[in-house]
Amino acid sequence: MSVVSMLLIAITILFLIGNLYYFFSSKSYKQSYFCPTLFYKLFFVLVGITFGFAFLYYFLSFHEPVLLINDPTGEIAEQTFLDFLYFSGVTMLSIGYGDLVPVGSARFFSIIQASLGLLLPAAYFMKGFSAAAQSEETS
């Protein structure tokens, strides 16, 4: 590895650490509202939905191919539950590595799942912000 690339990596790491320090030392963060119950509820709902969609993809695979490998050959991916769980997790977290591509009816369900993966955490933060605003009004 060249000296220039190591220097750029070091600068990037320092930049990331600086941003994290700024975020956690911000006064507005210290006054924020965090509800562990709501957080655990969101976590378990996301995990449940991820497993639920993995089962859905698995059951759909009994009737038609559900996932293809994203390469020029376009081969059908292994139709194992763990592969469907991996795809479901990647879709739920909106990571979308692109190594597996849904086909057939799985395309529709993957869009629904990705939407839930974005909307549920957004609803959690909206709930947290509204609770913080209400606690400030009563103070």
N, C-alpha and C. Protein backbone atom coordinates (compact mmCIF):
# COMPACT_ATOMS: atom_id res chain seq x y z
N MET A 1 0.86 -1.18 0.00
CA MET A 1 0.00 0.00 0.00
C MET A 1 0.90 1.24 0.00
N SER A 2 0.58 2.19 -0.81
CA SER A 2 1.43 3.37 -0.93
C SER A 2 1.21 4.31 0.25
N VAL A 3 2.16 5.20 0.43
CA VAL A 3 2.10 6.17 1.51
C VAL A 3 0.91 7.11 1.33
N VAL A 4 0.65 7.48 0.08
CA VAL A 4 -0.46 8.40 -0.21
C VAL A 4 -1.80 7.77 0.18
N SER A 5 -1.99 6.50 -0.18
CA SER A 5 -3.26 5.86 0.15
C SER A 5 -3.41 5.67 1.66
N MET A 6 -2.31 5.35 2.35
CA MET A 6 -2.38 5.21 3.81
C MET A 6 -2.71 6.56 4.46
N LEU A 7 -2.15 7.63 3.92
CA LEU A 7 -2.43 8.97 4.44
C LEU A 7 -3.90 9.33 4.22
N LEU A 8 -4.43 9.01 3.04
CA LEU A 8 -5.83 9.30 2.76
C LEU A 8 -6.76 8.48 3.66
N ILE A 9 -6.40 7.24 3.93
CA ILE A 9 -7.20 6.41 4.84
C ILE A 9 -7.17 7.00 6.24
N ALA A 10 -6.01 7.43 6.70
CA ALA A 10 -5.89 8.03 8.04
C ALA A 10 -6.70 9.31 8.14
N ILE A 11 -6.66 10.15 7.13
CA ILE A 11 -7.43 11.39 7.13
C ILE A 11 -8.93 11.08 7.16
N THR A 12 -9.34 10.08 6.40
CA THR A 12 -10.75 9.70 6.37
C THR A 12 -11.20 9.19 7.73
N ILE A 13 -10.40 8.36 8.37
CA ILE A 13 -10.75 7.84 9.70
C ILE A 13 -10.85 8.98 10.70
N LEU A 14 -9.90 9.93 10.67
CA LEU A 14 -9.97 11.08 11.57
C LEU A 14 -11.22 11.92 11.31
N PHE A 15 -11.58 12.08 10.04
CA PHE A 15 -12.79 12.81 9.68
C PHE A 15 -14.03 12.12 10.27
N LEU A 16 -14.10 10.79 10.14
CA LEU A 16 -15.24 10.04 10.69
C LEU A 16 -15.30 10.15 12.22
N ILE A 17 -14.16 10.02 12.87
CA ILE A 17 -14.11 10.14 14.33
C ILE A 17 -14.53 11.54 14.76
N GLY A 18 -14.07 12.54 14.04
CA GLY A 18 -14.47 13.92 14.36
C GLY A 18 -15.97 14.13 14.23
N ASN A 19 -16.56 13.58 13.20
CA ASN A 19 -18.02 13.71 13.03
C ASN A 19 -18.77 12.98 14.14
N LEU A 20 -18.31 11.80 14.53
CA LEU A 20 -18.97 11.08 15.62
C LEU A 20 -18.82 11.84 16.93
N TYR A 21 -17.64 12.40 17.19
CA TYR A 21 -17.44 13.19 18.41
C TYR A 21 -18.38 14.39 18.41
N TYR A 22 -18.49 15.09 17.29
CA TYR A 22 -19.37 16.24 17.19
C TYR A 22 -20.82 15.84 17.47
N PHE A 23 -21.24 14.70 16.92
CA PHE A 23 -22.61 14.26 17.11
C PHE A 23 -22.89 13.96 18.58
N PHE A 24 -22.00 13.21 19.23
CA PHE A 24 -22.25 12.81 20.61
C PHE A 24 -21.99 13.92 21.62
N SER A 25 -21.24 14.93 21.26
CA SER A 25 -21.00 16.03 22.18
C SER A 25 -21.98 17.18 21.97
N SER A 26 -22.83 17.07 21.00
CA SER A 26 -23.81 18.12 20.70
C SER A 26 -24.82 18.23 21.83
N LYS A 27 -25.14 19.45 22.24
CA LYS A 27 -26.08 19.66 23.33
C LYS A 27 -27.48 19.18 22.96
N SER A 28 -27.85 19.30 21.71
CA SER A 28 -29.19 18.86 21.32
C SER A 28 -29.31 17.33 21.44
N TYR A 29 -28.19 16.61 21.25
CA TYR A 29 -28.24 15.15 21.41
C TYR A 29 -28.46 14.79 22.87
N LYS A 30 -27.78 15.52 23.77
CA LYS A 30 -27.89 15.21 25.19
C LYS A 30 -29.29 15.44 25.71
N GLN A 31 -30.06 16.31 25.06
CA GLN A 31 -31.41 16.60 25.50
C GLN A 31 -32.44 15.75 24.76
N SER A 32 -31.98 14.84 23.93
CA SER A 32 -32.91 14.05 23.13
C SER A 32 -33.62 13.02 23.99
N TYR A 33 -34.68 12.49 23.42
CA TYR A 33 -35.51 11.51 24.11
C TYR A 33 -35.24 10.13 23.53
N PHE A 34 -34.92 9.19 24.39
CA PHE A 34 -34.71 7.81 23.94
C PHE A 34 -35.57 6.92 24.81
N CYS A 35 -36.40 6.14 24.16
CA CYS A 35 -37.28 5.23 24.87
C CYS A 35 -36.84 3.80 24.57
N PRO A 36 -36.23 3.13 25.54
CA PRO A 36 -35.77 1.75 25.29
C PRO A 36 -36.91 0.82 24.87
N THR A 37 -38.08 0.99 25.43
CA THR A 37 -39.21 0.13 25.08
C THR A 37 -39.55 0.27 23.60
N LEU A 38 -39.61 1.50 23.12
CA LEU A 38 -39.91 1.74 21.71
C LEU A 38 -38.80 1.19 20.81
N PHE A 39 -37.56 1.33 21.26
CA PHE A 39 -36.43 0.81 20.49
C PHE A 39 -36.49 -0.71 20.39
N TYR A 40 -36.73 -1.39 21.51
CA TYR A 40 -36.83 -2.85 21.48
C TYR A 40 -38.00 -3.31 20.63
N LYS A 41 -39.09 -2.58 20.71
CA LYS A 41 -40.25 -2.92 19.88
C LYS A 41 -39.89 -2.82 18.40
N LEU A 42 -39.23 -1.74 18.01
CA LEU A 42 -38.80 -1.58 16.62
C LEU A 42 -37.86 -2.70 16.22
N PHE A 43 -36.90 -3.03 17.07
CA PHE A 43 -35.93 -4.08 16.76
C PHE A 43 -36.64 -5.41 16.51
N PHE A 44 -37.52 -5.80 17.42
CA PHE A 44 -38.18 -7.10 17.28
C PHE A 44 -39.16 -7.12 16.10
N VAL A 45 -39.78 -5.99 15.82
CA VAL A 45 -40.66 -5.93 14.64
C VAL A 45 -39.83 -6.07 13.37
N LEU A 46 -38.70 -5.40 13.28
CA LEU A 46 -37.85 -5.51 12.10
C LEU A 46 -37.31 -6.93 11.93
N VAL A 47 -36.91 -7.56 13.03
CA VAL A 47 -36.43 -8.94 12.96
C VAL A 47 -37.57 -9.87 12.53
N GLY A 48 -38.76 -9.67 13.10
CA GLY A 48 -39.90 -10.50 12.74
C GLY A 48 -40.28 -10.35 11.27
N ILE A 49 -40.29 -9.12 10.78
CA ILE A 49 -40.62 -8.89 9.37
C ILE A 49 -39.55 -9.49 8.46
N THR A 50 -38.28 -9.39 8.86
CA THR A 50 -37.20 -9.98 8.07
C THR A 50 -37.39 -11.49 7.95
N PHE A 51 -37.67 -12.16 9.07
CA PHE A 51 -37.89 -13.60 9.02
C PHE A 51 -39.17 -13.93 8.26
N GLY A 52 -40.21 -13.11 8.45
CA GLY A 52 -41.47 -13.35 7.74
C GLY A 52 -41.29 -13.30 6.23
N PHE A 53 -40.58 -12.30 5.74
CA PHE A 53 -40.33 -12.21 4.30
C PHE A 53 -39.41 -13.33 3.83
N ALA A 54 -38.46 -13.76 4.67
CA ALA A 54 -37.60 -14.88 4.29
C ALA A 54 -38.44 -16.14 4.08
N PHE A 55 -39.39 -16.37 4.98
CA PHE A 55 -40.30 -17.50 4.80
C PHE A 55 -41.15 -17.32 3.54
N LEU A 56 -41.62 -16.11 3.29
CA LEU A 56 -42.43 -15.86 2.09
C LEU A 56 -41.63 -16.19 0.83
N TYR A 57 -40.38 -15.71 0.75
CA TYR A 57 -39.54 -16.01 -0.40
C TYR A 57 -39.30 -17.52 -0.51
N TYR A 58 -39.09 -18.15 0.63
CA TYR A 58 -38.85 -19.60 0.64
C TYR A 58 -40.07 -20.35 0.10
N PHE A 59 -41.26 -19.97 0.54
CA PHE A 59 -42.49 -20.64 0.07
C PHE A 59 -42.76 -20.32 -1.40
N LEU A 60 -42.44 -19.11 -1.84
CA LEU A 60 -42.59 -18.77 -3.25
C LEU A 60 -41.66 -19.61 -4.12
N SER A 61 -40.50 -19.98 -3.57
CA SER A 61 -39.53 -20.75 -4.36
C SER A 61 -40.03 -22.16 -4.66
N PHE A 62 -41.08 -22.63 -3.99
CA PHE A 62 -41.65 -23.93 -4.31
C PHE A 62 -42.33 -23.91 -5.68
N HIS A 63 -42.75 -22.72 -6.14
CA HIS A 63 -43.51 -22.59 -7.38
C HIS A 63 -42.72 -22.00 -8.53
N GLU A 64 -41.73 -21.16 -8.22
CA GLU A 64 -40.98 -20.48 -9.27
C GLU A 64 -39.62 -20.04 -8.73
N PRO A 65 -38.67 -19.79 -9.61
CA PRO A 65 -37.40 -19.23 -9.11
C PRO A 65 -37.66 -17.86 -8.50
N VAL A 66 -36.99 -17.59 -7.41
CA VAL A 66 -37.22 -16.34 -6.68
C VAL A 66 -36.00 -15.41 -6.79
N LEU A 67 -34.81 -15.99 -6.75
CA LEU A 67 -33.59 -15.19 -6.77
C LEU A 67 -32.65 -15.67 -7.87
N LEU A 68 -32.06 -14.72 -8.56
CA LEU A 68 -31.01 -15.02 -9.53
C LEU A 68 -29.70 -14.44 -9.03
N ILE A 69 -28.61 -15.07 -9.43
CA ILE A 69 -27.28 -14.53 -9.13
C ILE A 69 -27.03 -13.41 -10.14
N ASN A 70 -26.59 -12.27 -9.66
CA ASN A 70 -26.39 -11.11 -10.53
C ASN A 70 -25.02 -11.19 -11.21
N ASP A 71 -24.97 -11.99 -12.25
CA ASP A 71 -23.78 -12.06 -13.11
C ASP A 71 -24.25 -12.33 -14.53
N PRO A 72 -23.36 -12.29 -15.50
CA PRO A 72 -23.81 -12.46 -16.90
C PRO A 72 -24.54 -13.78 -17.18
N THR A 73 -24.25 -14.82 -16.38
CA THR A 73 -24.92 -16.09 -16.63
C THR A 73 -26.38 -16.06 -16.17
N GLY A 74 -26.68 -15.27 -15.13
CA GLY A 74 -28.06 -15.18 -14.63
C GLY A 74 -28.58 -16.48 -14.06
N GLU A 75 -27.69 -17.27 -13.46
CA GLU A 75 -28.09 -18.55 -12.88
C GLU A 75 -29.03 -18.34 -11.69
N ILE A 76 -29.85 -19.34 -11.46
CA ILE A 76 -30.75 -19.31 -10.30
C ILE A 76 -29.91 -19.50 -9.05
N ALA A 77 -30.14 -18.66 -8.04
CA ALA A 77 -29.42 -18.77 -6.78
C ALA A 77 -29.91 -20.00 -6.03
N GLU A 78 -29.10 -20.45 -5.07
CA GLU A 78 -29.53 -21.57 -4.24
C GLU A 78 -30.84 -21.20 -3.56
N GLN A 79 -31.74 -22.13 -3.51
CA GLN A 79 -33.06 -21.88 -2.93
C GLN A 79 -33.11 -22.41 -1.50
N THR A 80 -32.17 -21.96 -0.66
CA THR A 80 -32.15 -22.38 0.74
C THR A 80 -32.71 -21.27 1.61
N PHE A 81 -33.21 -21.65 2.78
CA PHE A 81 -33.77 -20.66 3.67
C PHE A 81 -32.72 -19.63 4.09
N LEU A 82 -31.50 -20.06 4.32
CA LEU A 82 -30.46 -19.10 4.73
C LEU A 82 -30.18 -18.07 3.65
N ASP A 83 -30.23 -18.48 2.39
CA ASP A 83 -30.05 -17.51 1.31
C ASP A 83 -31.22 -16.52 1.27
N PHE A 84 -32.43 -17.03 1.50
CA PHE A 84 -33.58 -16.13 1.53
C PHE A 84 -33.53 -15.21 2.75
N LEU A 85 -33.04 -15.72 3.87
CA LEU A 85 -32.89 -14.87 5.06
C LEU A 85 -31.85 -13.79 4.80
N TYR A 86 -30.75 -14.13 4.15
CA TYR A 86 -29.73 -13.15 3.80
C TYR A 86 -30.33 -12.08 2.88
N PHE A 87 -31.02 -12.51 1.83
CA PHE A 87 -31.62 -11.56 0.91
C PHE A 87 -32.64 -10.68 1.63
N SER A 88 -33.44 -11.28 2.51
CA SER A 88 -34.44 -10.53 3.24
C SER A 88 -33.79 -9.49 4.15
N GLY A 89 -32.70 -9.86 4.84
CA GLY A 89 -32.00 -8.92 5.70
C GLY A 89 -31.38 -7.78 4.93
N VAL A 90 -30.76 -8.09 3.80
CA VAL A 90 -30.14 -7.06 2.96
C VAL A 90 -31.22 -6.12 2.42
N THR A 91 -32.36 -6.67 2.06
CA THR A 91 -33.46 -5.85 1.54
C THR A 91 -34.06 -5.01 2.66
N MET A 92 -34.27 -5.61 3.82
CA MET A 92 -34.89 -4.90 4.95
C MET A 92 -34.04 -3.71 5.39
N LEU A 93 -32.75 -3.90 5.40
CA LEU A 93 -31.84 -2.83 5.83
C LEU A 93 -31.50 -1.87 4.71
N SER A 94 -32.08 -2.09 3.54
CA SER A 94 -31.86 -1.25 2.36
C SER A 94 -30.38 -1.18 1.97
N ILE A 95 -29.67 -2.27 2.19
CA ILE A 95 -28.26 -2.33 1.79
C ILE A 95 -28.17 -2.62 0.31
N GLY A 96 -28.85 -3.67 -0.12
CA GLY A 96 -28.92 -4.01 -1.54
C GLY A 96 -27.56 -4.21 -2.17
N TYR A 97 -26.83 -5.22 -1.76
CA TYR A 97 -25.50 -5.47 -2.32
C TYR A 97 -25.54 -5.73 -3.82
N GLY A 98 -26.61 -6.30 -4.31
CA GLY A 98 -26.73 -6.55 -5.73
C GLY A 98 -26.24 -7.91 -6.16
N ASP A 99 -25.83 -8.76 -5.20
CA ASP A 99 -25.36 -10.09 -5.57
C ASP A 99 -26.52 -11.03 -5.90
N LEU A 100 -27.68 -10.76 -5.34
CA LEU A 100 -28.88 -11.54 -5.62
C LEU A 100 -29.96 -10.60 -6.14
N VAL A 101 -30.69 -11.06 -7.15
CA VAL A 101 -31.72 -10.23 -7.78
C VAL A 101 -33.06 -10.98 -7.71
N PRO A 102 -34.10 -10.33 -7.18
CA PRO A 102 -35.39 -11.01 -7.15
C PRO A 102 -36.02 -11.06 -8.54
N VAL A 103 -36.74 -12.13 -8.80
CA VAL A 103 -37.45 -12.28 -10.07
C VAL A 103 -38.88 -12.73 -9.78
N GLY A 104 -39.73 -12.54 -10.76
CA GLY A 104 -41.12 -12.96 -10.63
C GLY A 104 -41.85 -12.17 -9.56
N SER A 105 -42.70 -12.85 -8.83
CA SER A 105 -43.50 -12.18 -7.80
C SER A 105 -42.64 -11.68 -6.64
N ALA A 106 -41.44 -12.21 -6.47
CA ALA A 106 -40.55 -11.75 -5.40
C ALA A 106 -40.14 -10.30 -5.59
N ARG A 107 -40.17 -9.82 -6.83
CA ARG A 107 -39.82 -8.41 -7.08
C ARG A 107 -40.81 -7.49 -6.37
N PHE A 108 -42.08 -7.79 -6.48
CA PHE A 108 -43.11 -6.98 -5.82
C PHE A 108 -42.92 -7.02 -4.30
N PHE A 109 -42.74 -8.22 -3.75
CA PHE A 109 -42.61 -8.35 -2.30
C PHE A 109 -41.33 -7.70 -1.78
N SER A 110 -40.26 -7.72 -2.57
CA SER A 110 -39.02 -7.08 -2.12
C SER A 110 -39.16 -5.56 -2.08
N ILE A 111 -39.96 -5.00 -2.97
CA ILE A 111 -40.22 -3.55 -2.92
C ILE A 111 -41.02 -3.20 -1.67
N ILE A 112 -42.02 -4.01 -1.36
CA ILE A 112 -42.81 -3.79 -0.14
C ILE A 112 -41.90 -3.89 1.09
N GLN A 113 -41.04 -4.90 1.12
CA GLN A 113 -40.15 -5.08 2.26
C GLN A 113 -39.17 -3.92 2.40
N ALA A 114 -38.59 -3.48 1.31
CA ALA A 114 -37.66 -2.35 1.37
C ALA A 114 -38.37 -1.10 1.85
N SER A 115 -39.61 -0.91 1.44
CA SER A 115 -40.39 0.24 1.90
C SER A 115 -40.61 0.17 3.41
N LEU A 116 -40.94 -1.01 3.90
CA LEU A 116 -41.11 -1.17 5.35
C LEU A 116 -39.80 -0.92 6.09
N GLY A 117 -38.70 -1.35 5.49
CA GLY A 117 -37.39 -1.14 6.11
C GLY A 117 -37.02 0.33 6.23
N LEU A 118 -37.57 1.15 5.37
CA LEU A 118 -37.33 2.60 5.46
C LEU A 118 -38.37 3.29 6.34
N LEU A 119 -39.63 2.90 6.20
CA LEU A 119 -40.71 3.62 6.89
C LEU A 119 -40.78 3.32 8.39
N LEU A 120 -40.53 2.09 8.79
CA LEU A 120 -40.62 1.77 10.22
C LEU A 120 -39.61 2.53 11.07
N PRO A 121 -38.32 2.56 10.70
CA PRO A 121 -37.39 3.38 11.50
C PRO A 121 -37.73 4.87 11.45
N ALA A 122 -38.22 5.35 10.30
CA ALA A 122 -38.62 6.75 10.22
C ALA A 122 -39.76 7.03 11.18
N ALA A 123 -40.72 6.12 11.27
CA ALA A 123 -41.83 6.28 12.21
C ALA A 123 -41.32 6.25 13.65
N TYR A 124 -40.33 5.42 13.93
CA TYR A 124 -39.73 5.36 15.26
C TYR A 124 -39.13 6.71 15.64
N PHE A 125 -38.36 7.30 14.73
CA PHE A 125 -37.74 8.59 15.03
C PHE A 125 -38.78 9.69 15.16
N MET A 126 -39.82 9.64 14.34
CA MET A 126 -40.89 10.64 14.45
C MET A 126 -41.56 10.52 15.82
N LYS A 127 -41.79 9.30 16.28
CA LYS A 127 -42.40 9.08 17.59
C LYS A 127 -41.47 9.59 18.69
N GLY A 128 -40.18 9.32 18.55
CA GLY A 128 -39.21 9.79 19.54
C GLY A 128 -39.14 11.31 19.58
N PHE A 129 -39.16 11.95 18.42
CA PHE A 129 -39.11 13.42 18.38
C PHE A 129 -40.38 14.03 18.94
N SER A 130 -41.53 13.43 18.66
CA SER A 130 -42.78 13.98 19.20
C SER A 130 -42.84 13.80 20.71
N ALA A 131 -42.31 12.69 21.21
CA ALA A 131 -42.27 12.48 22.65
C ALA A 131 -41.34 13.49 23.32
N ALA A 132 -40.21 13.80 22.66
CA ALA A 132 -39.28 14.78 23.20
C ALA A 132 -39.92 16.16 23.22
N ALA A 133 -40.68 16.50 22.18
CA ALA A 133 -41.34 17.80 22.12
C ALA A 133 -42.40 17.89 23.22
N GLN A 134 -43.12 16.81 23.45
CA GLN A 134 -44.14 16.83 24.50
C GLN A 134 -43.52 16.95 25.87
N SER A 135 -42.37 16.31 26.10
CA SER A 135 -41.71 16.41 27.41
C SER A 135 -41.15 17.82 27.62
N GLU A 136 -40.74 18.50 26.55
CA GLU A 136 -40.25 19.88 26.68
C GLU A 136 -41.40 20.83 26.99
N GLU A 137 -42.59 20.56 26.43
CA GLU A 137 -43.74 21.42 26.67
C GLU A 137 -44.22 21.31 28.12
N THR A 138 -44.10 20.13 28.73
CA THR A 138 -44.56 19.95 30.10
C THR A 138 -43.52 20.42 31.10
N SER A 139 -42.28 20.64 30.67
CA SER A 139 -41.22 21.07 31.60
C SER A 139 -41.32 22.52 31.94
